[in-house]
Amino acid sequence: MPRQHSCLASFALVLLAVVSAVFAGSVGCGKTPTLKSGTYNATVNNKNRQYILKIPDNYDSSKPYKLIFGLHWLTGTVEKDVWAYYGLQRLANNSAIFIAPQGLNNGWANTGGEDITFIDTIIKTVEADLCVNEKLRFSTGFSYGAAMSYSLACSRPDIFRAVAVLSGGLLSGCDGGTKPVAFYGQHGISDQVLTVAGGRQLRDTFVKANGCTAGNAATVTKGSKTHAKTVYSGCSSGHPVVWVEFDEGHIPAPQDGATGTSGSKTWTPAETWEFFSQFT
Ligand SMILES: *[C@@H]1O[C@H](CO)[C@@H](O)[C@H](O)[C@H]1NC(C)=O
Ligand SMILES: *[C@@H]1O[C@H](CO)[C@@H](O)[C@H](O)[C@H]1NC(C)=O
């Protein structure tokens, strides 16, 4: 009964398409993992590189997890305490695999694209062993780590679903920047290290690439100790742009009602997590 066969075959094909569209799991799904939380080395362009991997408690290889990169600032570290992974580890509540790669000379100069290649290598290694939702990869970072997250959005728009650029500048390059990637950015109006004007330029790359309606964003007055958030309109489906300006300088964890940076009082993690977790 060839007719019935072909009917079954096309049913199976449709089912496969539906399952793969819904599942989007990496090669590591269903495997008993060999990787554990800890520090790993990778050789990239003949250089020894390191990264810290944090696997969720009660990891389940049948469940595709979010993959979130937390990129350190110059000489900084992002894997500690309440502020772990820019505050996202706590909010993720074991729904994400976190990675903190180490930049060369504690920065992200990305010379000749070598840091992009490093991230590519980590993704390949981790996803061959662990179950990652390939549609839910994210990167965030402050300062140099913001610049590198922006660079990843420029160069790897089909790999990363969204980035959060915290007080960034054009330090790690932008090879691309013409394809849409969901973009969250925040910047202090009194930033003396990387200017707010420079931060707005990074944002505008994705206002344009995402097809949003360009226009002035909300800002705050000096001394107000507040922040102002703009959600851009008109962006193409799945590619929102959100921009926050705050009354402070070059700090990663601004808080309302006070100056200075506080890992436990800042609104940065909540804003970032709200942005990342809208994608499912
Ligand atoms: C990883 O790199 C560090 C720093 O270069 C080195 O001390 C360590 O021995 C390396 N570990 C492995 C397993 O190669
Ligand atoms: C974290 O996840 C666990 C297990 O899914 C759930 O029971 C718990 O309510 C969650 N906690 C928060 C704060 O969302």
Short mmCIF file of C-alpha atoms and ligand atoms in Angstrom, two decimals:
data_model
loop_
_atom_site.label_atom_id
_atom_site.label_comp_id
_atom_site.label_asym_id
_atom_site.label_seq_id
_atom_site.Cartn_x
_atom_site.Cartn_y
_atom_site.Cartn_z
CA MET A 1 0.00 0.00 0.00
CA PRO A 2 2.40 2.69 -1.22
CA ARG A 3 -0.11 5.44 -0.68
CA GLN A 4 -0.44 4.75 2.99
CA HIS A 5 3.34 4.52 3.30
CA SER A 6 3.97 7.92 1.78
CA CYS A 7 1.23 9.33 3.94
CA LEU A 8 2.91 7.87 7.01
CA ALA A 9 6.28 9.11 5.81
CA SER A 10 5.07 12.65 5.38
CA PHE A 11 3.35 12.49 8.74
CA ALA A 12 6.66 11.39 10.29
CA LEU A 13 8.48 14.23 8.52
CA VAL A 14 5.98 16.80 9.75
CA LEU A 15 6.25 15.37 13.27
CA LEU A 16 10.06 15.54 13.08
CA ALA A 17 9.93 19.15 11.90
CA VAL A 18 7.54 20.09 14.70
CA VAL A 19 9.60 18.29 17.34
CA SER A 20 12.89 19.83 16.20
CA ALA A 21 11.34 23.29 15.96
CA VAL A 22 9.95 23.00 19.48
CA PHE A 23 12.90 21.17 21.02
CA ALA A 24 15.96 23.00 19.63
CA GLY A 25 18.19 20.97 21.93
CA SER A 26 21.95 20.64 21.48
CA VAL A 27 23.92 17.45 20.75
CA GLY A 28 24.49 17.00 24.49
CA CYS A 29 20.79 16.46 25.18
CA GLY A 30 20.14 12.97 26.48
CA LYS A 31 23.84 12.29 27.20
CA THR A 32 25.32 11.51 30.56
CA PRO A 33 27.48 14.61 31.02
CA THR A 34 31.23 14.44 31.54
CA LEU A 35 31.53 18.15 32.34
CA LYS A 36 31.02 19.36 35.90
CA SER A 37 30.91 22.83 37.38
CA GLY A 38 34.49 24.08 37.50
CA THR A 39 37.30 25.71 35.57
CA TYR A 40 38.30 24.44 32.14
CA ASN A 41 41.06 25.18 29.67
CA ALA A 42 40.74 25.52 25.93
CA THR A 43 43.40 26.05 23.29
CA VAL A 44 42.35 28.73 20.83
CA ASN A 45 44.74 30.03 18.16
CA ASN A 46 47.57 28.31 20.05
CA LYS A 47 46.73 30.22 23.21
CA ASN A 48 45.70 28.63 26.48
CA ARG A 49 42.34 30.07 27.56
CA GLN A 50 40.21 29.46 30.68
CA TYR A 51 36.54 29.51 31.48
CA ILE A 52 34.41 28.77 34.51
CA LEU A 53 31.35 26.60 33.98
CA LYS A 54 28.37 26.53 36.35
CA ILE A 55 25.90 23.72 35.74
CA PRO A 56 22.47 23.98 37.44
CA ASP A 57 21.75 21.88 40.53
CA ASN A 58 19.83 18.69 39.65
CA TYR A 59 20.91 18.99 36.01
CA ASP A 60 18.54 16.99 33.79
CA SER A 61 19.97 16.00 30.37
CA SER A 62 16.48 15.77 28.86
CA LYS A 63 15.83 19.46 29.52
CA PRO A 64 17.32 22.10 27.17
CA TYR A 65 18.73 24.89 29.33
CA LYS A 66 19.45 28.52 28.61
CA LEU A 67 23.16 29.23 28.05
CA ILE A 68 24.32 32.52 29.55
CA PHE A 69 27.78 34.06 29.24
CA GLY A 70 28.83 36.50 31.93
CA LEU A 71 31.81 38.44 30.63
CA HIS A 72 34.02 40.17 33.18
CA TRP A 73 35.06 43.80 33.08
CA LEU A 74 38.72 44.79 32.93
CA THR A 75 40.41 42.69 35.66
CA GLY A 76 36.99 41.85 37.10
CA THR A 77 35.27 38.61 37.98
CA VAL A 78 31.59 37.71 37.70
CA GLU A 79 31.09 34.38 39.40
CA LYS A 80 30.76 35.50 43.03
CA ASP A 81 28.00 35.69 45.67
CA VAL A 82 24.71 37.59 45.31
CA TRP A 83 26.26 39.27 42.33
CA ALA A 84 27.11 35.93 40.65
CA TYR A 85 26.93 36.24 36.89
CA TYR A 86 25.70 39.82 37.18
CA GLY A 87 22.99 38.68 39.57
CA LEU A 88 21.44 36.33 37.03
CA GLN A 89 22.42 33.02 38.62
CA ARG A 90 20.11 33.64 41.58
CA LEU A 91 17.22 34.78 39.37
CA ALA A 92 17.65 31.88 36.94
CA ASN A 93 16.88 29.43 39.76
CA ASN A 94 18.73 26.57 38.05
CA SER A 95 17.18 27.15 34.63
CA ALA A 96 20.45 28.18 32.96
CA ILE A 97 24.01 27.02 32.42
CA PHE A 98 26.43 29.87 33.15
CA ILE A 99 29.87 30.46 31.71
CA ALA A 100 32.47 33.01 32.77
CA PRO A 101 35.32 33.02 30.25
CA GLN A 102 38.61 34.71 31.06
CA GLY A 103 39.84 37.43 28.71
CA LEU A 104 43.48 37.74 27.66
CA ASN A 105 45.29 40.26 29.87
CA ASN A 106 41.97 40.46 31.76
CA GLY A 107 40.32 42.26 28.85
CA TRP A 108 38.46 41.62 25.61
CA ALA A 109 40.55 43.25 22.90
CA ASN A 110 39.30 40.52 20.54
CA THR A 111 42.35 40.96 18.32
CA GLY A 112 41.68 39.44 14.91
CA GLY A 113 38.43 38.05 16.31
CA GLU A 114 40.24 35.67 18.68
CA ASP A 115 37.79 36.19 21.53
CA ILE A 116 34.84 35.44 19.26
CA THR A 117 36.63 32.21 18.28
CA PHE A 118 37.15 31.45 21.97
CA ILE A 119 33.41 31.79 22.65
CA ASP A 120 32.64 29.65 19.56
CA THR A 121 34.95 26.96 20.97
CA ILE A 122 33.30 27.03 24.39
CA ILE A 123 29.81 26.75 22.87
CA LYS A 124 30.88 23.75 20.78
CA THR A 125 32.52 21.97 23.71
CA VAL A 126 29.75 22.64 26.22
CA GLU A 127 26.86 21.88 23.89
CA ALA A 128 28.40 18.58 22.78
CA ASP A 129 28.18 17.45 26.40
CA LEU A 130 25.30 19.37 27.99
CA CYS A 131 21.71 19.98 26.94
CA VAL A 132 21.34 23.57 25.75
CA ASN A 133 18.41 25.25 24.06
CA GLU A 134 20.15 26.53 20.94
CA LYS A 135 17.59 29.29 20.59
CA LEU A 136 18.31 30.63 24.07
CA ARG A 137 21.94 31.70 24.19
CA PHE A 138 22.72 35.02 25.89
CA SER A 139 25.66 37.19 26.81
CA THR A 140 26.01 40.01 29.29
CA GLY A 141 28.82 42.02 30.76
CA PHE A 142 29.86 45.39 32.13
CA SER A 143 32.35 47.75 30.49
CA TYR A 144 34.88 45.58 28.59
CA GLY A 145 32.47 42.65 29.07
CA ALA A 146 29.70 44.81 27.61
CA ALA A 147 31.87 45.67 24.62
CA MET A 148 32.51 41.98 24.03
CA SER A 149 28.80 41.08 24.40
CA TYR A 150 28.06 43.75 21.79
CA SER A 151 30.76 42.29 19.54
CA LEU A 152 29.14 38.85 19.87
CA ALA A 153 25.77 40.32 18.86
CA CYS A 154 27.44 41.88 15.80
CA SER A 155 29.34 38.75 14.72
CA ARG A 156 27.07 35.94 15.87
CA PRO A 157 23.48 37.11 15.32
CA ASP A 158 22.31 33.58 14.53
CA ILE A 159 23.94 32.13 17.64
CA PHE A 160 22.85 34.62 20.31
CA ARG A 161 19.22 35.36 21.06
CA ALA A 162 19.88 38.47 23.11
CA VAL A 163 22.62 40.47 24.79
CA ALA A 164 22.70 42.83 27.76
CA VAL A 165 25.28 45.56 27.33
CA LEU A 166 26.01 47.27 30.66
CA SER A 167 27.92 50.53 30.17
CA GLY A 168 29.61 49.45 26.97
CA GLY A 169 31.74 51.03 24.28
CA LEU A 170 33.31 50.01 21.01
CA LEU A 171 36.36 48.21 22.48
CA SER A 172 36.01 44.70 21.03
CA GLY A 173 34.96 45.63 17.51
CA CYS A 174 31.78 44.97 15.56
CA ASP A 175 32.25 42.59 12.65
CA GLY A 176 28.71 42.74 11.27
CA GLY A 177 25.96 44.44 13.25
CA THR A 178 23.48 44.39 10.39
CA LYS A 179 21.37 41.39 11.45
CA PRO A 180 18.86 41.62 14.28
CA VAL A 181 19.62 40.53 17.85
CA ALA A 182 17.50 41.43 20.86
CA PHE A 183 19.37 44.18 22.71
CA TYR A 184 19.20 45.44 26.28
CA GLY A 185 21.52 48.29 27.22
CA GLN A 186 22.06 50.52 30.23
CA HIS A 187 24.44 53.43 30.75
CA GLY A 188 25.19 56.06 33.37
CA ILE A 189 24.72 59.66 32.23
CA SER A 190 27.91 60.73 34.06
CA ASP A 191 30.13 57.92 32.78
CA GLN A 192 33.68 59.27 32.46
CA VAL A 193 35.22 55.99 31.26
CA LEU A 194 32.92 55.03 28.38
CA THR A 195 30.61 57.91 27.50
CA VAL A 196 26.85 57.62 27.35
CA ALA A 197 27.04 58.98 23.79
CA GLY A 198 29.20 55.97 22.85
CA GLY A 199 26.76 53.62 24.59
CA ARG A 200 23.88 55.13 22.62
CA GLN A 201 25.78 54.44 19.40
CA LEU A 202 26.00 50.71 20.23
CA ARG A 203 22.27 50.73 20.98
CA ASP A 204 21.50 52.47 17.69
CA THR A 205 23.29 49.73 15.74
CA PHE A 206 20.56 47.37 16.91
CA VAL A 207 17.74 49.92 16.81
CA LYS A 208 18.53 49.94 13.09
CA ALA A 209 19.29 46.23 12.60
CA ASN A 210 16.13 45.25 14.50
CA GLY A 211 13.99 47.63 12.46
CA CYS A 212 12.84 49.65 15.47
CA THR A 213 11.57 53.21 15.18
CA ALA A 214 14.52 55.48 15.92
CA GLY A 215 14.01 58.38 18.28
CA ASN A 216 15.13 59.99 21.49
CA ALA A 217 15.13 57.74 24.53
CA ALA A 218 14.20 58.81 28.04
CA THR A 219 16.99 60.08 30.26
CA VAL A 220 17.36 61.28 33.85
CA THR A 221 18.55 64.48 35.46
CA LYS A 222 21.79 64.67 37.39
CA GLY A 223 21.20 64.30 41.12
CA SER A 224 17.86 62.49 40.70
CA LYS A 225 19.33 59.10 41.76
CA THR A 226 16.89 57.36 39.45
CA HIS A 227 16.83 55.47 36.18
CA ALA A 228 14.65 55.79 33.08
CA LYS A 229 13.74 52.95 30.75
CA THR A 230 12.78 53.13 27.08
CA VAL A 231 11.20 50.23 25.21
CA TYR A 232 11.61 50.88 21.50
CA SER A 233 8.59 50.39 19.27
CA GLY A 234 8.33 49.00 15.77
CA CYS A 235 11.09 46.41 16.18
CA SER A 236 10.85 43.24 14.11
CA SER A 237 9.27 40.26 15.84
CA GLY A 238 11.50 38.72 18.51
CA HIS A 239 14.05 41.54 18.36
CA PRO A 240 13.18 44.09 21.05
CA VAL A 241 15.47 46.91 22.12
CA VAL A 242 15.33 48.22 25.68
CA TRP A 243 17.51 51.10 26.88
CA VAL A 244 18.03 52.40 30.41
CA GLU A 245 19.87 55.56 31.45
CA PHE A 246 20.75 56.12 35.10
CA ASP A 247 22.08 58.92 37.26
CA GLU A 248 25.58 57.64 37.97
CA GLY A 249 28.97 57.05 36.39
CA HIS A 250 30.80 53.93 35.23
CA ILE A 251 29.28 51.36 37.60
CA PRO A 252 27.77 47.90 36.99
CA ALA A 253 25.14 47.81 39.74
CA PRO A 254 23.30 51.13 40.02
CA GLN A 255 20.54 51.53 42.61
CA ASP A 256 17.70 54.02 42.90
CA GLY A 257 17.77 56.49 45.78
CA ALA A 258 21.49 56.16 46.35
CA THR A 259 24.77 56.60 44.56
CA GLY A 260 27.42 53.89 44.19
CA THR A 261 27.23 50.29 43.16
CA SER A 262 25.48 47.58 45.16
CA GLY A 263 25.19 43.93 44.10
CA SER A 264 22.24 43.35 46.42
CA LYS A 265 20.28 46.60 45.84
CA THR A 266 20.73 47.15 42.13
CA TRP A 267 17.94 46.82 39.60
CA THR A 268 20.40 45.59 36.91
CA PRO A 269 19.78 41.83 37.42
CA ALA A 270 15.97 42.19 37.42
CA GLU A 271 16.00 44.26 34.23
CA THR A 272 18.41 41.87 32.49
CA TRP A 273 16.52 38.78 33.61
CA GLU A 274 13.17 40.25 32.56
CA PHE A 275 14.67 40.90 29.15
CA PHE A 276 16.30 37.46 28.73
CA SER A 277 13.44 35.41 30.15
CA GLN A 278 10.81 36.84 27.77
CA PHE A 279 12.22 34.41 25.18
CA THR A 280 11.04 30.82 25.45
C1 LIG B 1 44.98 25.21 32.71
O1 LIG B 1 45.70 26.43 32.55
C2 LIG B 1 46.31 26.87 33.75
C3 LIG B 1 46.88 28.24 33.51
O2 LIG B 1 47.73 28.29 32.41
C4 LIG B 1 47.36 25.85 34.19
O3 LIG B 1 47.94 26.26 35.41
C5 LIG B 1 46.68 24.50 34.36
O4 LIG B 1 47.66 23.51 34.64
C6 LIG B 1 45.91 24.09 33.12
N1 LIG B 1 45.15 22.89 33.41
C7 LIG B 1 45.08 21.85 32.56
C8 LIG B 1 44.25 20.69 33.02
O5 LIG B 1 45.68 21.84 31.50
C1 LIG B 2 12.82 27.58 41.77
O1 LIG B 2 12.52 26.38 41.10
C2 LIG B 2 11.93 25.42 41.93
C3 LIG B 2 11.83 24.10 41.16
O2 LIG B 2 11.27 24.28 39.88
C4 LIG B 2 10.58 25.92 42.39
O3 LIG B 2 9.96 24.98 43.24
C5 LIG B 2 10.79 27.22 43.15
O4 LIG B 2 9.56 27.79 43.49
C6 LIG B 2 11.56 28.23 42.29
N1 LIG B 2 11.92 29.38 43.11
C7 LIG B 2 11.72 30.61 42.68
C8 LIG B 2 12.16 31.68 43.64
O5 LIG B 2 11.22 30.87 41.61
#
